[in-house]
Coordinates of C-alpha atoms and ligand atoms in Angstrom, one line a residue:
M28 CA 0.0 0.0 0.0
I29 CA 1.3 3.4 -1.0
V30 CA 0.9 5.0 2.4
Q31 CA 2.9 2.2 4.1
E32 CA 5.6 2.5 1.5
V33 CA 5.8 6.3 1.9
L34 CA 6.1 6.0 5.7
E35 CA 8.7 3.3 5.3
R36 CA 10.7 5.6 3.1
L37 CA 10.4 8.4 5.6
R38 CA 11.5 6.1 8.4
E39 CA 14.8 5.5 6.5
E40 CA 15.3 9.2 6.1
I41 CA 14.8 10.6 9.6
P42 CA 16.2 9.8 13.0
K43 CA 14.5 6.8 14.6
E44 CA 13.6 8.8 17.7
E45 CA 11.7 11.4 15.7
Y46 CA 9.9 8.7 13.7
D47 CA 8.8 6.9 16.9
H48 CA 7.7 10.0 18.6
F49 CA 5.9 11.8 15.8
I50 CA 5.2 9.7 12.7
R51 CA 4.1 6.6 14.6
N52 CA 1.4 8.8 16.2
L53 CA -0.2 9.5 12.8
R54 CA -3.3 7.6 11.6
F55 CA -4.0 7.5 7.9
D56 CA -7.6 8.7 7.2
G57 CA -8.5 6.3 4.4
E58 CA -12.1 7.5 4.2
Q59 CA -11.4 11.2 3.7
S60 CA -8.2 10.9 1.6
K61 CA -8.0 11.0 -2.2
I62 CA -5.1 10.0 -4.4
D63 CA -3.8 13.6 -4.5
H64 CA -5.0 14.7 -1.1
I65 CA -3.7 12.7 1.8
I66 CA -5.1 13.2 5.3
F67 CA -3.5 12.0 8.5
T68 CA -4.8 12.5 12.0
A69 CA -2.4 13.3 14.9
P70 CA -3.3 13.0 18.6
N71 CA -3.6 16.8 19.2
I72 CA -3.4 20.2 17.6
L73 CA 0.1 20.9 18.7
L74 CA 1.4 17.6 17.3
A75 CA -0.6 18.1 14.1
K76 CA 0.9 21.5 13.6
W77 CA 4.4 20.4 14.5
I78 CA 4.4 17.3 12.2
K79 CA 2.9 19.4 9.4
T80 CA 5.7 22.0 9.7
K81 CA 8.5 19.5 10.1
Y82 CA 7.5 16.7 7.7
G83 CA 4.6 18.0 5.6
K84 CA 6.7 18.9 2.6
K85 CA 8.8 15.8 2.8
L86 CA 5.7 13.6 3.0
A87 CA 4.1 15.4 0.0
Q88 CA 7.3 14.8 -2.1
L89 CA 7.4 11.1 -1.2
F90 CA 3.7 10.7 -2.2
E91 CA 4.4 12.5 -5.5
L92 CA 7.3 10.2 -6.2
K93 CA 5.1 7.2 -5.7
T94 CA 2.0 8.4 -7.6
G95 CA 3.4 10.8 -10.1
R96 CA 0.8 13.4 -9.1
E97 CA 1.0 16.6 -7.3
T98 CA -0.1 15.8 -3.7
R99 CA -1.4 17.8 -0.8
V100 CA -0.8 16.3 2.7
E101 CA -3.0 17.4 5.5
I102 CA -2.5 16.6 9.2
V103 CA -5.5 17.2 11.4
P104 CA -6.0 16.8 15.1
A105 CA -8.0 13.7 16.1
L106 CA -11.4 14.2 17.6
P107 CA -11.3 14.0 21.4
S108 CA -12.8 10.4 21.5
Q109 CA -10.0 9.1 19.2
T110 CA -7.3 10.9 21.2
P111 CA -4.8 8.4 22.7
P112 CA -3.6 9.2 26.2
D113 CA -1.6 12.4 26.0
E114 CA 0.1 14.8 28.4
H115 CA -3.2 16.1 29.8
Q116 CA -4.2 12.6 30.9
K117 CA -0.7 12.0 32.2
T118 CA -0.9 15.0 34.5
S119 CA -4.2 13.7 35.9
E120 CA -2.6 10.4 36.6
T121 CA 0.2 11.9 38.5
H122 CA -2.4 13.9 40.4
T123 CA -4.2 10.7 41.3
E124 CA -1.0 9.3 42.6
R125 CA -0.6 12.3 44.8
C126 CA -3.9 11.4 46.3
S127 CA -2.5 8.2 47.7
T128 CA -1.3 7.9 51.3
K129 CA 2.3 8.0 50.0
I130 CA 4.2 11.1 50.8
N131 CA 5.9 12.7 47.8
P132 CA 9.6 13.0 48.5
T133 CA 10.0 16.1 46.3
Y134 CA 7.5 18.1 48.3
T135 CA 10.0 19.4 50.9
F136 CA 10.5 22.7 52.6
E137 CA 13.7 23.2 50.6
N138 CA 11.7 22.9 47.3
F139 CA 9.0 25.4 48.5
V140 CA 9.5 28.9 47.3
V141 CA 8.6 31.4 50.0
G142 CA 7.0 34.8 49.1
S143 CA 4.7 37.2 51.0
S144 CA 1.7 35.3 49.7
N145 CA 2.7 32.1 51.5
Q146 CA 5.2 33.2 54.1
F147 CA 2.8 32.8 57.1
A148 CA 1.7 29.3 56.1
Y149 CA 5.3 28.2 55.4
T150 CA 6.6 29.5 58.8
A151 CA 3.7 27.9 60.7
S152 CA 4.3 24.6 58.9
L153 CA 8.0 24.7 59.6
S154 CA 7.4 25.3 63.3
V155 CA 4.9 22.5 63.5
A156 CA 7.3 20.2 61.7
E157 CA 10.1 21.0 64.1
R158 CA 8.1 20.7 67.3
P159 CA 5.1 18.5 66.5
G160 CA 2.3 18.7 69.1
K161 CA 4.0 21.5 70.9
V162 CA 3.3 24.8 69.2
Y163 CA 0.0 25.0 67.3
N164 CA -2.4 22.1 67.4
P165 CA -4.1 21.8 65.0
L166 CA -2.5 23.8 62.3
F167 CA -5.2 24.6 59.7
I168 CA -4.0 25.8 56.3
Y169 CA -6.5 27.2 53.8
G170 CA -6.4 28.8 50.4
G171 CA -7.2 28.4 46.7
V172 CA -6.4 25.5 44.3
G173 CA -2.8 24.8 43.3
L174 CA -1.3 27.3 45.8
G175 CA 0.9 24.8 47.7
K176 CA -1.3 23.5 50.6
T177 CA -0.6 19.8 49.8
H178 CA 3.0 20.6 49.2
L179 CA 3.4 22.0 52.7
L180 CA 1.5 19.1 54.2
H181 CA 3.9 16.7 52.6
A182 CA 6.9 18.9 53.6
I183 CA 5.8 18.4 57.3
G184 CA 5.5 14.7 56.6
N185 CA 8.9 14.4 54.9
Y186 CA 10.6 16.3 57.7
N187 CA 9.2 14.0 60.3
L188 CA 9.7 10.7 58.4
Q189 CA 13.4 11.5 58.3
R190 CA 13.3 11.8 62.1
G191 CA 11.7 8.4 62.5
R192 CA 8.2 9.6 63.5
V193 CA 5.1 7.9 62.4
V194 CA 3.3 10.0 59.9
I195 CA -0.1 9.5 58.2
Y196 CA -1.0 11.5 55.2
V197 CA -4.5 11.1 53.8
T198 CA -7.1 13.2 52.0
I199 CA -10.3 13.4 53.9
E200 CA -11.9 11.3 51.2
Q201 CA -9.4 8.5 51.8
F202 CA -10.1 8.8 55.5
M203 CA -13.8 8.4 54.8
N204 CA -13.3 5.4 52.4
D205 CA -11.0 3.7 54.9
F206 CA -13.6 4.2 57.6
T207 CA -16.4 2.7 55.6
D208 CA -14.3 -0.2 54.4
H209 CA -13.4 -1.1 58.0
L210 CA -17.0 -0.7 59.1
R211 CA -18.1 -3.1 56.4
N212 CA -15.4 -5.6 57.3
Q213 CA -16.1 -5.2 61.0
T214 CA -12.5 -4.2 61.7
I215 CA -13.3 -0.8 63.1
E216 CA -10.9 -1.3 66.0
R217 CA -8.0 -1.8 63.5
F218 CA -9.0 1.5 61.9
R219 CA -9.0 3.3 65.2
D220 CA -5.7 1.9 66.3
K221 CA -4.1 2.8 63.0
Y222 CA -5.0 6.5 63.2
R223 CA -4.5 6.9 66.9
E224 CA -1.0 5.4 66.9
C225 CA 0.5 8.0 64.7
D226 CA 2.6 10.9 65.8
I227 CA 1.5 13.2 63.1
L228 CA -1.8 13.1 61.2
L229 CA -1.9 15.1 58.0
I230 CA -5.4 15.5 56.5
D231 CA -5.9 17.1 53.1
D232 CA -9.0 18.9 51.8
V233 CA -11.2 18.7 54.9
Q234 CA -13.8 20.9 53.1
F235 CA -15.1 17.5 51.7
L236 CA -16.3 16.6 55.2
S237 CA -19.2 18.8 54.4
G238 CA -22.4 16.9 54.9
K239 CA -20.7 13.6 55.7
E240 CA -22.2 13.1 59.2
R241 CA -20.9 9.7 60.1
T242 CA -17.3 10.5 59.0
Q243 CA -17.5 13.8 60.9
E244 CA -18.5 11.8 64.0
E245 CA -15.6 9.4 63.6
F246 CA -13.2 12.1 62.8
F247 CA -14.3 14.1 65.9
H248 CA -13.2 11.2 68.1
T249 CA -9.9 10.6 66.2
F250 CA -9.2 14.3 66.6
N251 CA -9.9 14.4 70.3
E252 CA -7.7 11.3 71.1
L253 CA -4.8 12.6 69.1
H254 CA -5.1 16.1 70.5
N255 CA -5.3 14.8 74.1
A256 CA -2.2 12.7 73.5
E257 CA -0.4 15.9 72.2
K258 CA -0.1 14.4 68.7
Q259 CA 0.2 16.9 65.9
I260 CA -2.8 17.3 63.5
V261 CA -2.5 19.4 60.4
L262 CA -5.5 20.1 58.2
T263 CA -5.9 21.8 54.8
S264 CA -9.0 23.2 53.2
D265 CA -10.0 25.5 50.4
K266 CA -11.9 27.6 52.9
H267 CA -11.7 29.0 56.5
P268 CA -13.4 26.5 58.9
K269 CA -16.2 29.0 59.6
E270 CA -17.1 29.0 55.9
I271 CA -17.3 25.2 55.4
V272 CA -21.1 24.7 55.0
G273 CA -22.4 21.4 56.5
L274 CA -19.5 21.1 59.0
E275 CA -20.6 20.4 62.7
D276 CA -19.9 23.3 65.0
R277 CA -17.9 21.2 67.4
L278 CA -15.5 20.4 64.5
K279 CA -15.4 24.0 63.3
S280 CA -14.4 25.2 66.8
R281 CA -11.8 22.5 67.2
F282 CA -10.2 23.4 63.8
E283 CA -9.8 26.9 65.3
W284 CA -8.1 25.8 68.5
G285 CA -4.6 26.0 67.1
L286 CA -3.4 28.3 64.3
I287 CA -5.2 29.2 61.1
A288 CA -2.9 30.1 58.2
D289 CA -4.0 31.2 54.8
I290 CA -2.2 31.0 51.5
Q291 CA -2.8 33.7 48.9
P292 CA -2.1 33.6 45.2
P293 CA 1.5 34.3 44.5
E294 CA 2.6 37.7 43.3
L295 CA 4.5 37.9 40.1
E296 CA 8.0 37.7 41.7
T297 CA 7.1 34.6 43.6
K298 CA 5.5 33.0 40.6
I299 CA 8.7 33.6 38.6
A300 CA 10.8 32.1 41.5
I301 CA 8.6 29.1 41.6
I302 CA 8.9 28.5 37.8
K303 CA 12.7 28.8 38.1
K304 CA 12.7 26.3 41.0
K305 CA 10.6 23.8 39.0
C306 CA 12.9 24.2 36.0
E307 CA 15.9 23.6 38.2
L308 CA 14.3 20.5 39.7
N309 CA 13.4 19.1 36.3
K310 CA 16.6 20.2 34.7
I311 CA 14.9 22.3 32.1
E312 CA 16.5 25.5 30.7
L313 CA 14.2 28.4 30.0
D314 CA 15.2 31.9 29.0
N315 CA 14.1 34.7 31.3
E316 CA 11.9 36.1 28.6
I317 CA 10.0 32.8 28.5
I318 CA 9.7 32.5 32.3
N319 CA 8.3 36.0 32.4
Y320 CA 5.9 35.2 29.6
I321 CA 4.6 32.2 31.5
A322 CA 4.3 34.0 34.8
T323 CA 2.4 37.0 33.3
N324 CA 0.2 35.0 31.0
M325 CA -1.0 32.2 33.2
D326 CA -3.0 32.6 36.4
S327 CA -1.8 31.6 39.9
N328 CA -2.6 27.9 39.9
I329 CA 0.9 26.5 40.1
R330 CA -0.3 23.1 39.1
E331 CA -1.4 24.5 35.7
I332 CA 1.9 26.2 35.3
E333 CA 3.7 23.0 36.0
G334 CA 1.6 21.2 33.4
V335 CA 2.9 23.7 30.8
I336 CA 6.5 23.3 32.0
N337 CA 6.2 19.5 31.7
K338 CA 4.8 19.7 28.2
L339 CA 7.6 22.1 27.1
N340 CA 10.1 19.7 28.6
A341 CA 8.5 16.7 26.7
Y342 CA 8.6 18.5 23.4
S343 CA 12.1 19.9 23.7
T344 CA 13.5 16.4 24.6
L345 CA 11.7 14.9 21.7
V346 CA 13.0 17.2 19.1
N347 CA 16.2 18.1 21.0
Q348 CA 15.6 21.7 20.4
K349 CA 15.8 24.9 22.5
I350 CA 12.4 26.0 23.8
T351 CA 11.2 29.1 21.9
L352 CA 8.6 31.7 22.8
D353 CA 6.5 30.5 19.9
L354 CA 6.4 26.9 21.3
V355 CA 5.5 28.3 24.7
K356 CA 2.6 30.3 23.3
S357 CA 1.3 27.3 21.4
V358 CA 1.6 25.0 24.5
I359 CA -0.3 27.5 26.6
S360 CA -3.0 27.9 24.1
E361 CA -3.2 24.1 23.6
Q362 CA -3.6 23.7 27.3
R363 CA -6.4 26.3 27.3
K364 CA -8.2 24.4 24.6
E365 CA -7.9 21.2 26.5
W366 CA -9.4 22.8 29.5
Q367 CA -12.1 24.3 27.4
K368 CA -13.0 21.0 25.9
S369 CA -13.4 19.3 29.2
I370 CA -15.3 22.0 31.0
Q371 CA -19.1 21.5 31.0
L372 CA -21.6 24.2 31.4
K373 CA -23.5 22.0 33.9
D374 CA -20.4 21.7 36.1
I375 CA -20.0 25.5 36.2
V376 CA -23.7 25.8 37.3
Q377 CA -23.0 23.2 40.0
I378 CA -19.9 24.9 41.3
V379 CA -21.4 28.4 41.4
A380 CA -24.5 27.1 43.0
A381 CA -22.5 25.3 45.7
E382 CA -20.4 28.4 46.4
L383 CA -23.4 30.7 46.6
N384 CA -25.6 28.2 48.5
I385 CA -28.4 28.0 46.0
K386 CA -29.9 25.2 44.0
P387 CA -28.5 24.5 40.5
S388 CA -32.1 24.4 39.2
E389 CA -32.7 28.0 40.4
I390 CA -29.8 29.3 38.3
R391 CA -31.5 27.9 35.1
S392 CA -35.0 29.0 36.3
K393 CA -36.7 32.3 35.4
S394 CA -36.3 33.6 38.9
R395 CA -35.5 37.4 39.1
S396 CA -34.4 37.3 42.7
R397 CA -31.2 39.2 43.2
R398 CA -29.2 36.2 44.4
V399 CA -30.2 34.1 41.5
V400 CA -29.7 36.8 38.9
S401 CA -26.2 37.4 40.3
A402 CA -25.4 33.7 40.3
R403 CA -26.6 33.4 36.7
R404 CA -24.5 36.3 35.6
I405 CA -21.4 34.7 37.2
V406 CA -22.1 31.4 35.4
I407 CA -22.4 33.2 32.1
Y408 CA -19.2 35.1 32.7
L409 CA -17.3 32.0 33.6
A410 CA -18.7 30.0 30.7
R411 CA -17.7 32.7 28.2
N412 CA -14.2 32.7 29.6
L413 CA -13.7 29.1 30.2
T414 CA -15.8 27.2 27.5
P415 CA -16.2 27.6 23.8
N416 CA -19.9 28.4 24.2
S417 CA -21.0 31.4 22.1
M418 CA -23.3 34.1 23.4
P419 CA -26.4 32.8 21.5
A420 CA -25.7 29.3 22.8
L421 CA -25.6 30.6 26.3
A422 CA -28.8 32.7 25.8
Q423 CA -30.5 29.5 24.6
F424 CA -29.2 27.5 27.6
F425 CA -30.7 30.0 30.0
G426 CA -33.8 30.5 28.0
M427 CA -33.0 34.2 27.4
K428 CA -34.4 36.3 24.6
D429 CA -31.2 36.7 22.7
H430 CA -27.4 37.2 23.0
T431 CA -27.9 40.9 24.2
S432 CA -29.0 39.6 27.6
V433 CA -25.8 37.5 27.7
S434 CA -23.6 40.5 26.8
H435 CA -25.5 42.6 29.5
A436 CA -24.7 39.9 32.1
M437 CA -21.0 40.0 31.0
K438 CA -20.9 43.7 31.3
K439 CA -22.4 43.7 34.8
V440 CA -19.9 41.1 36.1
K441 CA -16.9 43.0 34.5
E442 CA -18.1 46.2 36.2
Q443 CA -18.4 44.6 39.6
I444 CA -14.9 42.9 39.2
K445 CA -13.5 46.4 38.6
K446 CA -15.0 48.1 41.6
D447 CA -15.2 45.3 44.2
P448 CA -11.9 43.5 45.0
K449 CA -13.7 40.9 47.2
F450 CA -15.9 40.0 44.2
R451 CA -12.9 39.7 42.0
L452 CA -11.3 37.3 44.4
M453 CA -14.4 35.2 44.5
I454 CA -14.5 35.0 40.7
E455 CA -10.8 34.0 40.5
E456 CA -11.5 31.4 43.1
L457 CA -14.5 30.0 41.1
E458 CA -12.3 29.9 38.0
H459 CA -9.8 27.8 39.9
K460 CA -12.5 25.5 41.1
V461 CA -14.0 25.0 37.6
K462 CA -10.6 24.3 36.1
S463 CA -9.5 22.0 38.9
N464 CA -12.8 20.1 38.7
V465 CA -11.6 18.8 35.4
N466 CA -8.5 17.3 36.9
K467 CA -9.7 16.5 40.4
C468 CA -9.0 13.3 42.2
E469 CA -12.0 10.9 42.1
Ligands
ADP7 P1 -3.0 22.8 46.6 O1 -2.9 21.6 47.5 O2 -3.0 24.1 47.4 O3 -4.1 22.7 45.6 P2 -0.4 21.8 45.7 O4 0.3 21.8 47.0 O5 -0.9 20.5 45.1 O6 -1.6 22.9 45.8 O7 0.5 22.6 44.6 C1 0.4 22.4 43.2 C2 1.8 22.4 42.6 O8 2.4 23.6 42.7 C3 2.6 21.4 43.3 O9 3.4 20.7 42.4 C4 3.5 22.2 44.2 O10 4.8 21.7 44.3 C5 3.6 23.5 43.4 N1 3.7 24.7 44.3 C6 2.8 25.5 44.8 N2 3.3 26.5 45.5 C7 4.6 26.3 45.5 C8 5.7 27.1 46.0 N3 5.5 28.1 46.8 N4 7.0 26.6 45.8 C9 7.2 25.5 45.0 N5 6.2 24.8 44.4 C10 4.9 25.2 44.7
MG8 MG1 -4.1 20.0 47.6

């Protein structure tokens, strides 16, 4: 078959590594192709563009040699369902790994970049690590997504593992699953012993305790026993304990017994320093111009920034080329598109409804109450920025007259963002939540 023969020829002409990484990823689209118009699909837009630029001409020439006809070669990105596992999925895999009880050895105090946004949480974590059970108990760290809460928790864990102490790190969801498993297997005593025998208990994302009454009850007892025995407890959450809806008052008050430390989004300088640190750890070289570009063009979720750095690293190793600003721009825009593809309007509605304590169905209803109108506007604003939905599509979703109502909602939200810093923060936080919902641990 001609296509096979052409690819075979190309294989002889280019380095094996390049062939394996790029050309092997191509799928010939026999249905759409014609003798003088050959179409291949590549796993994603970036690869499609890349392969086209690098090998498009060569491929066309090889086809021409075989068929004797002038040939156009097109390389298009595969539809999402055909996409083989790519970088995006790899990042979520690593994220899932992070949700296991294992402590990540690279999340140390040394690898944590300190700036004014996280100074307080860092110092508090370090004091607790150095003198567990003696200074602040519990330590409660809260802040937005991807700002380093889990990193600090692991740093406390690593510090103490090195000193031979017994450390347990779990997300609150793992604690809950562990609890229900032991209940089912009638081994609840083993569960209790396990948690009560540790020196340091690190519990991630306690906001998910919300509404889980039986787990709250069990956790309340675990907390008391450890606290009485002067064992250190460290908790993280996306909110201040007072703001966790559906959390029993007795737990709220206990969470406030020790010290509460917040983490704010990093300012530009800290963001730059974090990027430099990640490059150093991953042995990647980036020009200052590129580092500045990433820091100014991506928002404060460091996990997302890391995703871009990892992709850049992958591409530059593959082609053994220096990373250029053009590549950076296309990787960032590719990442945005990936987010956009995976963000669903209904998820935005859910997230905004949960944050503002109203029912998702109210947001889509015709209600003109102030709270509902405001929530609806926020959903529209987020959907326009984070999904490919057009104004008419949104108008239809909300049963509005036409797109002018959507643009009015956008205008209102933008105005409020300008004049109300608290509102702006809330919107940023919601944006983080919507994005991290795509990649969250199940
Ligand atoms: P959170 O738990 O707050 O959502 P994580 O702790 O998972 O965020 O952080 C996301 C990623 O960003 C991690 O890989 C972490 O190492 C990195 N990160 C965040 N803040 C810093 C920092 N100040 N210095 C170095 N790395 C950071
Ligand atoms: Mg976390």
